[in-house]
PDB file of C-alpha atoms in Angstrom:
ATOM      1  CA  MET A   5     155.651 106.652  93.503  1.00  0.00           C
ATOM      2  CA  PRO A   6     157.187 106.284  96.992  1.00  0.00           C
ATOM      3  CA  ARG A   7     154.779 105.363  99.772  1.00  0.00           C
ATOM      4  CA  ARG A   8     154.145 108.223 102.172  1.00  0.00           C
ATOM      5  CA  LYS A   9     154.948 107.811 105.869  1.00  0.00           C
ATOM      6  CA  ALA A  10     152.568 109.634 108.215  1.00  0.00           C
ATOM      7  CA  GLY A  11     153.578 113.299 108.309  1.00  0.00           C
ATOM      8  CA  ALA A  12     156.441 112.803 105.843  1.00  0.00           C
ATOM      9  CA  LEU A  13     156.754 114.930 102.734  1.00  0.00           C
ATOM     10  CA  LEU A  14     157.404 113.502  99.290  1.00  0.00           C
ATOM     11  CA  PRO A  15     160.439 114.756  97.320  1.00  0.00           C
ATOM     12  CA  LEU A  16     158.158 116.796  95.035  1.00  0.00           C
ATOM     13  CA  GLU A  17     156.499 118.454  98.046  1.00  0.00           C
ATOM     14  CA  ASN A  18     159.918 119.334  99.505  1.00  0.00           C
ATOM     15  CA  GLU A  19     160.936 120.711  96.129  1.00  0.00           C
ATOM     16  CA  ILE A  20     157.799 122.874  95.976  1.00  0.00           C
ATOM     17  CA  LEU A  21     158.510 124.248  99.454  1.00  0.00           C
ATOM     18  CA  GLY A  22     162.104 124.951  98.473  1.00  0.00           C
ATOM     19  CA  VAL A  23     161.025 126.866  95.359  1.00  0.00           C
ATOM     20  CA  ALA A  24     158.376 128.733  97.353  1.00  0.00           C
ATOM     21  CA  LEU A  25     160.985 129.759  99.938  1.00  0.00           C
ATOM     22  CA  THR A  26     163.388 130.926  97.239  1.00  0.00           C
ATOM     23  CA  MET A  27     160.622 132.950  95.607  1.00  0.00           C
ATOM     24  CA  LEU A  28     159.621 134.419  98.959  1.00  0.00           C
ATOM     25  CA  ARG A  29     163.213 135.484  99.648  1.00  0.00           C
ATOM     26  CA  SER A  30     163.393 137.111  96.235  1.00  0.00           C
ATOM     27  CA  GLY A  31     160.300 139.178  97.002  1.00  0.00           C
ATOM     28  CA  HIS A  32     157.594 137.026  95.388  1.00  0.00           C
ATOM     29  CA  ALA A  33     155.207 136.250  98.226  1.00  0.00           C
ATOM     30  CA  THR A  34     152.754 134.349  96.015  1.00  0.00           C
ATOM     31  CA  PHE A  35     153.102 131.878  93.171  1.00  0.00           C
ATOM     32  CA  HIS A  36     150.736 129.988  90.873  1.00  0.00           C
ATOM     33  CA  GLY A  37     150.665 126.473  89.457  1.00  0.00           C
ATOM     34  CA  PHE A  38     152.160 126.984  86.029  1.00  0.00           C
ATOM     35  CA  GLY A  39     154.725 129.495  87.328  1.00  0.00           C
ATOM     36  CA  LEU A  40     155.837 126.949  89.893  1.00  0.00           C
ATOM     37  CA  ALA A  41     156.090 124.159  87.301  1.00  0.00           C
ATOM     38  CA  GLN A  42     158.138 126.446  85.040  1.00  0.00           C
ATOM     39  CA  THR A  43     160.498 127.481  87.881  1.00  0.00           C
ATOM     40  CA  MET A  44     161.018 123.840  88.893  1.00  0.00           C
ATOM     41  CA  ARG A  45     161.776 122.917  85.276  1.00  0.00           C
ATOM     42  CA  GLU A  46     164.408 125.657  85.083  1.00  0.00           C
ATOM     43  CA  ARG A  47     165.946 124.688  88.419  1.00  0.00           C
ATOM     44  CA  THR A  48     166.247 121.006  87.577  1.00  0.00           C
ATOM     45  CA  GLY A  49     167.089 121.514  83.925  1.00  0.00           C
ATOM     46  CA  SER A  50     164.331 119.082  83.000  1.00  0.00           C
ATOM     47  CA  ARG A  51     162.805 119.097  79.510  1.00  0.00           C
ATOM     48  CA  SER A  52     159.264 118.573  80.744  1.00  0.00           C
ATOM     49  CA  LEU A  53     156.969 120.376  83.136  1.00  0.00           C
ATOM     50  CA  THR A  54     155.503 118.600  86.167  1.00  0.00           C
ATOM     51  CA  ALA A  55     152.251 116.831  85.241  1.00  0.00           C
ATOM     52  CA  HIS A  56     149.000 118.605  86.072  1.00  0.00           C
ATOM     53  CA  GLY A  57     147.687 115.856  88.335  1.00  0.00           C
ATOM     54  CA  THR A  58     150.959 115.431  90.232  1.00  0.00           C
ATOM     55  CA  LEU A  59     151.508 119.167  90.702  1.00  0.00           C
ATOM     56  CA  TYR A  60     148.031 120.121  91.917  1.00  0.00           C
ATOM     57  CA  LYS A  61     147.683 117.058  94.103  1.00  0.00           C
ATOM     58  CA  ALA A  62     150.968 117.984  95.829  1.00  0.00           C
ATOM     59  CA  LEU A  63     149.879 121.617  96.220  1.00  0.00           C
ATOM     60  CA  GLY A  64     146.570 120.485  97.713  1.00  0.00           C
ATOM     61  CA  ARG A  65     148.313 118.257 100.222  1.00  0.00           C
ATOM     62  CA  LEU A  66     150.757 120.981 101.262  1.00  0.00           C
ATOM     63  CA  GLU A  67     147.757 123.219 101.844  1.00  0.00           C
ATOM     64  CA  GLU A  68     146.079 120.519 103.927  1.00  0.00           C
ATOM     65  CA  PHE A  69     149.255 120.207 106.009  1.00  0.00           C
ATOM     66  CA  GLY A  70     149.101 123.968 106.663  1.00  0.00           C
ATOM     67  CA  LEU A  71     152.388 124.593 104.850  1.00  0.00           C
ATOM     68  CA  LEU A  72     150.751 126.662 102.089  1.00  0.00           C
ATOM     69  CA  THR A  73     147.636 128.800 101.861  1.00  0.00           C
ATOM     70  CA  SER A  74     145.859 129.796  98.678  1.00  0.00           C
ATOM     71  CA  ARG A  75     143.328 132.254  97.285  1.00  0.00           C
ATOM     72  CA  TRP A  76     141.966 133.191  93.874  1.00  0.00           C
ATOM     73  CA  GLU A  77     143.601 136.048  92.024  1.00  0.00           C
ATOM     74  CA  ASP A  78     141.513 139.231  91.763  1.00  0.00           C
ATOM     75  CA  ALA A  79     139.462 139.342  88.554  1.00  0.00           C
ATOM     76  CA  ALA A  80     140.886 142.797  87.758  1.00  0.00           C
ATOM     77  CA  ALA A  81     144.458 141.507  87.995  1.00  0.00           C
ATOM     78  CA  ALA A  82     143.659 138.598  85.661  1.00  0.00           C
ATOM     79  CA  GLU A  83     143.038 141.025  82.748  1.00  0.00           C
ATOM     80  CA  GLY A  84     140.722 138.713  80.844  1.00  0.00           C
ATOM     81  CA  ARG A  85     142.653 135.449  81.212  1.00  0.00           C
ATOM     82  CA  PRO A  86     141.485 132.675  83.578  1.00  0.00           C
ATOM     83  CA  ARG A  87     142.106 133.619  87.196  1.00  0.00           C
ATOM     84  CA  ARG A  88     145.077 131.916  88.818  1.00  0.00           C
ATOM     85  CA  ARG A  89     145.072 130.232  92.199  1.00  0.00           C
ATOM     86  CA  LEU A  90     147.758 132.054  94.181  1.00  0.00           C
ATOM     87  CA  TYR A  91     149.709 130.106  96.794  1.00  0.00           C
ATOM     88  CA  THR A  92     151.605 131.558  99.751  1.00  0.00           C
ATOM     89  CA  LEU A  93     154.112 129.842 102.006  1.00  0.00           C
ATOM     90  CA  THR A  94     152.946 129.866 105.626  1.00  0.00           C
ATOM     91  CA  ALA A  95     155.313 130.465 108.559  1.00  0.00           C
ATOM     92  CA  GLU A  96     155.252 126.717 109.252  1.00  0.00           C
ATOM     93  CA  GLY A  97     155.904 126.021 105.563  1.00  0.00           C
ATOM     94  CA  ALA A  98     158.903 128.367 105.600  1.00  0.00           C
ATOM     95  CA  ARG A  99     160.237 126.648 108.733  1.00  0.00           C
ATOM     96  CA  VAL A 100     159.884 123.183 107.126  1.00  0.00           C
ATOM     97  CA  ALA A 101     161.478 124.413 103.879  1.00  0.00           C
ATOM     98  CA  GLU A 102     164.430 125.937 105.761  1.00  0.00           C
ATOM     99  CA  GLY A 103     164.850 122.675 107.686  1.00  0.00           C
ATOM    100  CA  THR A 104     164.855 120.671 104.472  1.00  0.00           C
ATOM    101  CA  LEU A 105     167.381 122.983 102.811  1.00  0.00           C
ATOM    102  CA  ALA A 106     169.641 122.855 105.886  1.00  0.00           C
ATOM    103  CA  HIS A 107     169.404 119.040 105.937  1.00  0.00           C
ATOM    104  CA  LYS A 108     170.340 118.883 102.245  1.00  0.00           C
ATOM    105  CA  ALA A 109     173.319 121.157 102.869  1.00  0.00           C
ATOM    106  CA  VAL A 110     174.555 119.093 105.840  1.00  0.00           C
ATOM    107  CA  ALA A 111     173.906 115.594 104.444  1.00  0.00           C
ATOM    108  CA  PRO A 112     176.754 115.490 101.863  1.00  0.00           C
ATOM    109  CA  LEU A 113     179.212 116.818 104.487  1.00  0.00           C
ATOM    110  CA  SER A 114     178.145 114.088 106.926  1.00  0.00           C
ATOM    111  CA  ARG A 115     178.744 111.439 104.307  1.00  0.00           C
ATOM    112  CA  VAL A 116     182.196 112.821 103.614  1.00  0.00           C
ATOM    113  CA  ALA A 117     183.014 113.145 107.325  1.00  0.00           C
ATOM    114  CA  SER A 118     181.940 109.553 108.099  1.00  0.00           C
ATOM    115  CA  ARG A 119     184.301 108.078 105.521  1.00  0.00           C
ATOM    116  CA  PRO A 120     187.333 106.322 107.011  1.00  0.00           C
ATOM    117  CA  ALA A 121     190.567 108.205 106.537  1.00  0.00           C
TER     118      ALA A 121
ATOM    119  CA  MET B  30     146.478 119.155  66.770  1.00  0.00           C
ATOM    120  CA  THR B  31     146.572 122.782  67.962  1.00  0.00           C
ATOM    121  CA  PRO B  32     147.470 123.616  71.580  1.00  0.00           C
ATOM    122  CA  GLU B  33     143.934 124.964  72.080  1.00  0.00           C
ATOM    123  CA  ARG B  34     142.395 121.655  70.945  1.00  0.00           C
ATOM    124  CA  MET B  35     144.719 119.747  73.253  1.00  0.00           C
ATOM    125  CA  ALA B  36     143.863 122.118  76.118  1.00  0.00           C
ATOM    126  CA  GLU B  37     140.183 121.462  75.418  1.00  0.00           C
ATOM    127  CA  LEU B  38     140.839 117.730  75.607  1.00  0.00           C
ATOM    128  CA  VAL B  39     142.582 118.163  78.965  1.00  0.00           C
ATOM    129  CA  ALA B  40     139.708 120.334  80.212  1.00  0.00           C
ATOM    130  CA  ARG B  41     137.262 117.564  79.245  1.00  0.00           C
ATOM    131  CA  TRP B  42     139.343 115.020  81.099  1.00  0.00           C
ATOM    132  CA  VAL B  43     139.356 117.282  84.179  1.00  0.00           C
ATOM    133  CA  ARG B  44     135.568 117.658  83.980  1.00  0.00           C
ATOM    134  CA  PHE B  45     135.279 113.888  83.668  1.00  0.00           C
ATOM    135  CA  TYR B  46     137.340 112.988  86.717  1.00  0.00           C
ATOM    136  CA  THR B  47     135.799 115.743  88.847  1.00  0.00           C
ATOM    137  CA  ARG B  48     132.212 114.663  88.025  1.00  0.00           C
ATOM    138  CA  ASP B  49     129.957 114.010  91.049  1.00  0.00           C
ATOM    139  CA  LEU B  50     132.495 115.527  93.446  1.00  0.00           C
ATOM    140  CA  PRO B  51     131.364 118.395  95.716  1.00  0.00           C
ATOM    141  CA  THR B  52     131.068 121.517  93.512  1.00  0.00           C
ATOM    142  CA  PRO B  53     133.666 123.703  95.323  1.00  0.00           C
ATOM    143  CA  ILE B  54     136.323 120.971  95.064  1.00  0.00           C
ATOM    144  CA  ALA B  55     135.517 120.119  91.439  1.00  0.00           C
ATOM    145  CA  GLN B  56     135.242 123.753  90.316  1.00  0.00           C
ATOM    146  CA  ARG B  57     138.510 124.723  91.954  1.00  0.00           C
ATOM    147  CA  ARG B  58     140.360 121.945  90.127  1.00  0.00           C
ATOM    148  CA  ILE B  59     138.662 122.804  86.798  1.00  0.00           C
ATOM    149  CA  ASP B  60     139.451 126.536  87.099  1.00  0.00           C
ATOM    150  CA  GLU B  61     142.999 125.947  88.275  1.00  0.00           C
ATOM    151  CA  ILE B  62     143.839 123.641  85.350  1.00  0.00           C
ATOM    152  CA  ASP B  63     142.148 126.086  82.914  1.00  0.00           C
ATOM    153  CA  ALA B  64     144.436 128.872  84.174  1.00  0.00           C
ATOM    154  CA  ASP B  65     147.465 126.566  83.986  1.00  0.00           C
ATOM    155  CA  LEU B  66     146.688 125.567  80.383  1.00  0.00           C
ATOM    156  CA  HIS B  67     146.234 129.200  79.384  1.00  0.00           C
ATOM    157  CA  ASP B  68     149.537 130.187  81.021  1.00  0.00           C
ATOM    158  CA  HIS B  69     151.304 127.189  79.491  1.00  0.00           C
ATOM    159  CA  ILE B  70     150.252 128.054  75.927  1.00  0.00           C
ATOM    160  CA  ALA B  71     150.969 131.770  76.422  1.00  0.00           C
ATOM    161  CA  HIS B  72     154.424 131.067  77.889  1.00  0.00           C
ATOM    162  CA  GLU B  73     155.450 128.626  75.155  1.00  0.00           C
ATOM    163  CA  ARG B  74     154.197 130.903  72.384  1.00  0.00           C
ATOM    164  CA  ALA B  75     156.117 133.815  73.912  1.00  0.00           C
ATOM    165  CA  ASN B  76     159.203 131.573  73.659  1.00  0.00           C
ATOM    166  CA  ARG B  77     158.350 130.917  69.979  1.00  0.00           C
ATOM    167  CA  ALA B  78     157.679 127.203  70.492  1.00  0.00           C
ATOM    168  CA  GLY B  79     155.801 125.505  67.656  1.00  0.00           C
ATOM    169  CA  ASP B  80     152.134 124.547  68.061  1.00  0.00           C
ATOM    170  CA  ARG B  81     152.884 120.851  67.698  1.00  0.00           C
ATOM    171  CA  ARG B  82     155.498 120.976  70.447  1.00  0.00           C
ATOM    172  CA  ILE B  83     153.175 122.903  72.772  1.00  0.00           C
ATOM    173  CA  ALA B  84     150.332 120.445  72.154  1.00  0.00           C
ATOM    174  CA  LEU B  85     152.629 117.497  72.841  1.00  0.00           C
ATOM    175  CA  GLY B  86     153.859 119.140  76.036  1.00  0.00           C
ATOM    176  CA  ILE B  87     150.271 119.602  77.254  1.00  0.00           C
ATOM    177  CA  ALA B  88     149.378 116.013  76.336  1.00  0.00           C
ATOM    178  CA  SER B  89     152.468 114.757  78.138  1.00  0.00           C
ATOM    179  CA  ARG B  90     151.533 116.622  81.311  1.00  0.00           C
ATOM    180  CA  MET B  91     148.023 115.172  81.179  1.00  0.00           C
ATOM    181  CA  VAL B  92     149.114 111.583  80.570  1.00  0.00           C
ATOM    182  CA  ARG B  93     151.850 111.624  83.219  1.00  0.00           C
ATOM    183  CA  GLY B  94     149.358 112.973  85.756  1.00  0.00           C
ATOM    184  CA  LEU B  95     146.578 110.428  85.116  1.00  0.00           C
ATOM    185  CA  GLY B  96     147.516 108.276  88.102  1.00  0.00           C
ATOM    186  CA  ALA B  97     147.615 111.286  90.438  1.00  0.00           C
ATOM    187  CA  ASP B  98     144.270 112.483  89.027  1.00  0.00           C
ATOM    188  CA  ALA B  99     142.657 109.110  89.755  1.00  0.00           C
ATOM    189  CA  SER B 100     144.154 109.020  93.238  1.00  0.00           C
ATOM    190  CA  TRP B 101     143.017 112.604  93.935  1.00  0.00           C
ATOM    191  CA  ARG B 102     139.490 111.788  92.770  1.00  0.00           C
ATOM    192  CA  GLY B 103     139.371 108.627  94.876  1.00  0.00           C
ATOM    193  CA  ARG B 104     140.350 110.512  98.023  1.00  0.00           C
ATOM    194  CA  HIS B 105     137.806 113.293  97.499  1.00  0.00           C
ATOM    195  CA  ALA B 106     135.032 110.891  96.453  1.00  0.00           C
ATOM    196  CA  LYS B 107     135.620 108.918  99.645  1.00  0.00           C
ATOM    197  CA  ALA B 108     135.555 112.102 101.734  1.00  0.00           C
ATOM    198  CA  ALA B 109     132.317 113.207 100.027  1.00  0.00           C
ATOM    199  CA  ALA B 110     130.688 109.860 100.807  1.00  0.00           C
ATOM    200  CA  ASP B 111     131.508 110.093 104.506  1.00  0.00           C
ATOM    201  CA  PRO B 112     128.584 110.190 106.957  1.00  0.00           C
ATOM    202  CA  PRO B 113     127.075 113.619 107.721  1.00  0.00           C
ATOM    203  CA  THR B 114     128.911 115.902 110.109  1.00  0.00           C
ATOM    204  CA  ARG B 115     127.764 116.425 113.678  1.00  0.00           C
ATOM    205  CA  GLU B 116     126.173 119.765 112.699  1.00  0.00           C
ATOM    206  CA  GLU B 117     124.278 118.165 109.797  1.00  0.00           C
ATOM    207  CA  THR B 118     123.056 115.334 112.031  1.00  0.00           C
ATOM    208  CA  MET B 119     121.902 117.842 114.660  1.00  0.00           C
ATOM    209  CA  LYS B 120     120.053 119.861 112.002  1.00  0.00           C
ATOM    210  CA  ILE B 121     118.259 116.752 110.701  1.00  0.00           C
ATOM    211  CA  SER B 122     117.391 115.667 114.261  1.00  0.00           C
ATOM    212  CA  LYS B 123     116.029 119.138 115.011  1.00  0.00           C
ATOM    213  CA  THR B 124     113.820 119.088 111.902  1.00  0.00           C
ATOM    214  CA  VAL B 125     112.479 115.615 112.696  1.00  0.00           C
ATOM    215  CA  TYR B 126     111.871 116.633 116.318  1.00  0.00           C
ATOM    216  CA  ARG B 127     109.893 119.713 115.247  1.00  0.00           C
ATOM    217  CA  SER B 128     107.801 117.681 112.779  1.00  0.00           C
ATOM    218  CA  ALA B 129     107.048 115.064 115.436  1.00  0.00           C
ATOM    219  CA  LEU B 130     106.099 117.786 117.912  1.00  0.00           C
ATOM    220  CA  ARG B 131     103.703 119.398 115.412  1.00  0.00           C
ATOM    221  CA  VAL B 132     102.027 116.052 114.653  1.00  0.00           C
ATOM    222  CA  ALA B 133     101.735 115.174 118.360  1.00  0.00           C
ATOM    223  CA  LEU B 134     100.197 118.562 119.217  1.00  0.00           C
ATOM    224  CA  GLY B 135      97.754 118.276 116.302  1.00  0.00           C
ATOM    225  CA  VAL B 136      96.694 114.763 117.318  1.00  0.00           C
ATOM    226  CA  ALA B 137      96.299 115.846 120.971  1.00  0.00           C
ATOM    227  CA  LEU B 138      94.202 118.845 119.907  1.00  0.00           C
ATOM    228  CA  PHE B 139      91.861 116.717 117.767  1.00  0.00           C
ATOM    229  CA  LEU B 140      91.512 114.031 120.451  1.00  0.00           C
ATOM    230  CA  SER B 141      90.775 116.624 123.101  1.00  0.00           C
ATOM    231  CA  LEU B 142      87.524 117.514 121.279  1.00  0.00           C
ATOM    232  CA  PRO B 143      85.715 114.159 121.899  1.00  0.00           C
ATOM    233  CA  PHE B 144      87.311 114.015 125.364  1.00  0.00           C
ATOM    234  CA  VAL B 145      85.845 117.403 126.310  1.00  0.00           C
ATOM    235  CA  GLY B 146      82.594 116.342 124.602  1.00  0.00           C
ATOM    236  CA  MET B 147      82.410 113.285 126.863  1.00  0.00           C
ATOM    237  CA  LEU B 148      82.879 115.501 129.918  1.00  0.00           C
ATOM    238  CA  ILE B 149      80.098 117.938 129.067  1.00  0.00           C
ATOM    239  CA  SER B 150      77.614 115.724 127.201  1.00  0.00           C
ATOM    240  CA  ASP B 151      76.176 112.200 127.443  1.00  0.00           C
ATOM    241  CA  ASP B 152      75.796 112.039 123.631  1.00  0.00           C
ATOM    242  CA  VAL B 153      79.531 111.582 123.049  1.00  0.00           C
ATOM    243  CA  VAL B 154      80.721 108.133 124.116  1.00  0.00           C
ATOM    244  CA  TRP B 155      84.256 107.071 123.063  1.00  0.00           C
ATOM    245  CA  SER B 156      86.000 103.962 124.357  1.00  0.00           C
ATOM    246  CA  LEU B 157      89.764 103.723 124.878  1.00  0.00           C
ATOM    247  CA  ALA B 158      89.972 101.713 121.621  1.00  0.00           C
ATOM    248  CA  ASP B 159      88.212 104.567 119.789  1.00  0.00           C
ATOM    249  CA  PHE B 160      90.797 107.040 121.075  1.00  0.00           C
ATOM    250  CA  VAL B 161      93.649 104.719 120.059  1.00  0.00           C
ATOM    251  CA  ALA B 162      92.172 104.158 116.568  1.00  0.00           C
ATOM    252  CA  ALA B 163      91.575 107.879 116.079  1.00  0.00           C
ATOM    253  CA  GLY B 164      95.091 108.635 117.387  1.00  0.00           C
ATOM    254  CA  VAL B 165      96.662 106.255 114.870  1.00  0.00           C
ATOM    255  CA  LEU B 166      94.651 107.659 111.939  1.00  0.00           C
ATOM    256  CA  LEU B 167      95.361 111.265 112.936  1.00  0.00           C
ATOM    257  CA  THR B 168      99.092 110.474 113.273  1.00  0.00           C
ATOM    258  CA  VAL B 169      99.121 109.011 109.757  1.00  0.00           C
ATOM    259  CA  ILE B 170      97.394 112.143 108.462  1.00  0.00           C
ATOM    260  CA  GLY B 171      99.852 114.392 110.322  1.00  0.00           C
ATOM    261  CA  VAL B 172     102.898 112.541 108.975  1.00  0.00           C
ATOM    262  CA  VAL B 173     101.513 112.687 105.421  1.00  0.00           C
ATOM    263  CA  LEU B 174     100.918 116.430 105.726  1.00  0.00           C
ATOM    264  CA  GLU B 175     104.468 116.927 107.087  1.00  0.00           C
ATOM    265  CA  LEU B 176     105.851 114.945 104.149  1.00  0.00           C
ATOM    266  CA  ALA B 177     103.777 117.027 101.757  1.00  0.00           C
ATOM    267  CA  LEU B 178     105.206 120.182 103.318  1.00  0.00           C
ATOM    268  CA  ARG B 179     108.834 119.049 103.261  1.00  0.00           C
ATOM    269  CA  ARG B 180     109.364 116.919 100.214  1.00  0.00           C
ATOM    270  CA  ALA B 181     107.633 115.226  97.362  1.00  0.00           C
ATOM    271  CA  GLY B 182     106.435 111.717  98.099  1.00  0.00           C
ATOM    272  CA  ASN B 183     105.337 109.488  95.289  1.00  0.00           C
ATOM    273  CA  LEU B 184     102.027 109.443  93.482  1.00  0.00           C
ATOM    274  CA  PRO B 185     101.060 105.817  94.349  1.00  0.00           C
ATOM    275  CA  THR B 186     101.429 106.693  98.052  1.00  0.00           C
ATOM    276  CA  ALA B 187      99.295 109.805  97.609  1.00  0.00           C
ATOM    277  CA  PHE B 188      96.594 107.810  95.769  1.00  0.00           C
ATOM    278  CA  GLY B 189      96.730 105.061  98.408  1.00  0.00           C
ATOM    279  CA  ILE B 190      96.178 107.526 101.230  1.00  0.00           C
ATOM    280  CA  ALA B 191      93.368 109.244  99.366  1.00  0.00           C
ATOM    281  CA  ALA B 192      91.731 105.840  98.616  1.00  0.00           C
ATOM    282  CA  LEU B 193      91.949 104.932 102.316  1.00  0.00           C
ATOM    283  CA  GLY B 194      90.218 108.205 103.135  1.00  0.00           C
ATOM    284  CA  VAL B 195      87.473 107.576 100.565  1.00  0.00           C
ATOM    285  CA  ALA B 196      86.915 104.101 102.014  1.00  0.00           C
ATOM    286  CA  ALA B 197      86.762 105.453 105.585  1.00  0.00           C
ATOM    287  CA  ALA B 198      84.288 108.154 104.571  1.00  0.00           C
ATOM    288  CA  SER B 199      82.172 105.673 102.586  1.00  0.00           C
ATOM    289  CA  PHE B 200      81.963 102.976 105.239  1.00  0.00           C
ATOM    290  CA  GLY B 201      81.668 105.341 108.154  1.00  0.00           C
ATOM    291  CA  GLU B 202      78.470 106.840 109.448  1.00  0.00           C
ATOM    292  CA  ALA B 203      77.893 110.364 110.688  1.00  0.00           C
ATOM    293  CA  ASP B 204      77.662 109.316 114.356  1.00  0.00           C
ATOM    294  CA  ASP B 205      80.582 106.880 114.225  1.00  0.00           C
ATOM    295  CA  ALA B 206      83.143 107.010 116.976  1.00  0.00           C
ATOM    296  CA  PRO B 207      85.836 108.043 116.225  1.00  0.00           C
ATOM    297  CA  GLY B 208      84.144 109.770 113.326  1.00  0.00           C
ATOM    298  CA  LEU B 209      85.314 107.770 110.351  1.00  0.00           C
ATOM    299  CA  VAL B 210      83.694 110.215 107.936  1.00  0.00           C
ATOM    300  CA  LEU B 211      85.703 113.162 109.282  1.00  0.00           C
ATOM    301  CA  LEU B 212      88.914 111.141 109.421  1.00  0.00           C
ATOM    302  CA  GLY B 213      88.243 109.873 105.898  1.00  0.00           C
ATOM    303  CA  ILE B 214      87.874 113.436 104.650  1.00  0.00           C
ATOM    304  CA  LEU B 215      91.142 114.391 106.388  1.00  0.00           C
ATOM    305  CA  LEU B 216      92.891 111.429 104.746  1.00  0.00           C
ATOM    306  CA  VAL B 217      91.561 112.474 101.318  1.00  0.00           C
ATOM    307  CA  VAL B 218      92.819 116.021 101.894  1.00  0.00           C
ATOM    308  CA  SER B 219      96.223 114.702 103.040  1.00  0.00           C
ATOM    309  CA  GLY B 220      96.536 112.389 100.049  1.00  0.00           C
ATOM    310  CA  GLY B 221      95.554 115.255  97.758  1.00  0.00           C
ATOM    311  CA  ALA B 222      98.135 117.592  99.328  1.00  0.00           C
ATOM    312  CA  LEU B 223     100.882 114.993  98.924  1.00  0.00           C
ATOM    313  CA  GLY B 224      99.812 114.341  95.336  1.00  0.00           C
ATOM    314  CA  VAL B 225      99.885 118.044  94.438  1.00  0.00           C
ATOM    315  CA  ARG B 226     103.302 118.440  96.067  1.00  0.00           C
ATOM    316  CA  THR B 227     104.630 115.412  94.190  1.00  0.00           C
ATOM    317  CA  ALA B 228     103.274 116.711  90.887  1.00  0.00           C
ATOM    318  CA  GLN B 229     104.902 120.133  91.523  1.00  0.00           C
ATOM    319  CA  HIS B 230     108.287 118.536  92.212  1.00  0.00           C
ATOM    320  CA  SER B 231     108.120 116.233  89.193  1.00  0.00           C
ATOM    321  CA  ARG B 232     107.712 119.179  86.783  1.00  0.00           C
TER     322      ARG B 232
END
């Protein structure tokens, strides 16, 4: 696992923010742990889901950084199954996610542009 | 192994690594993983995955996350062991201050009786040493009573205090200064109160 620099986000945390932003733009303001793991699996084409420990540790840290907030799902909405923890991207989280996506979009172009002719 | 059995195994692991952590933190992790496991099984079954494959998928997620689980626990255990917050420290200080004030007022009240007696009668004669000795004994009694009010002590301490009181009452005489008999009785009562409190807490 890469060592974290102060204030720096790990690739998984950036990926979570990216997924959260995409979901927000598609009208899903909240997401839950398994739903997130499933969406990330589909996006990356991976065969396996993100591990429990890795996923919830990353979500907890993003919440500590103020990039996500969370609350428990209403008992009525759960309809008998265990209640989900619902996460929401904060304004700061959306800003960071947009910055990361923009950086990803620009980075390959920069590499191409810096090549000698 | 069925997915439900594997989910139960994961739930046990979660309960194991969240043990002794602050309840809100531990319970949140337990409930969140429970919901995840339920959703995982429901999703895979809806996609007609076989039980064996679902169970293996759950096991894989648990095993790959073991390192992160241990790291998460370590961070929260360390945070839980941190010294009390400023508010907690202030609350403790306030409680101790109030207890000390009660004991001091009680001791002053008791000592004022022989002092007033000396002012209005020639029969009461206490030296400075008598006042100091009585002050020390009364303080011990006050502290013991405060302990009995706030928390259980231990039975040997309660018996020791009561024995000291019995000795003071036995060796003292009615006209002793500073009244060893009275102080002895107070010590017996204090020791008894602490003993009763301890016995109540140990049930």
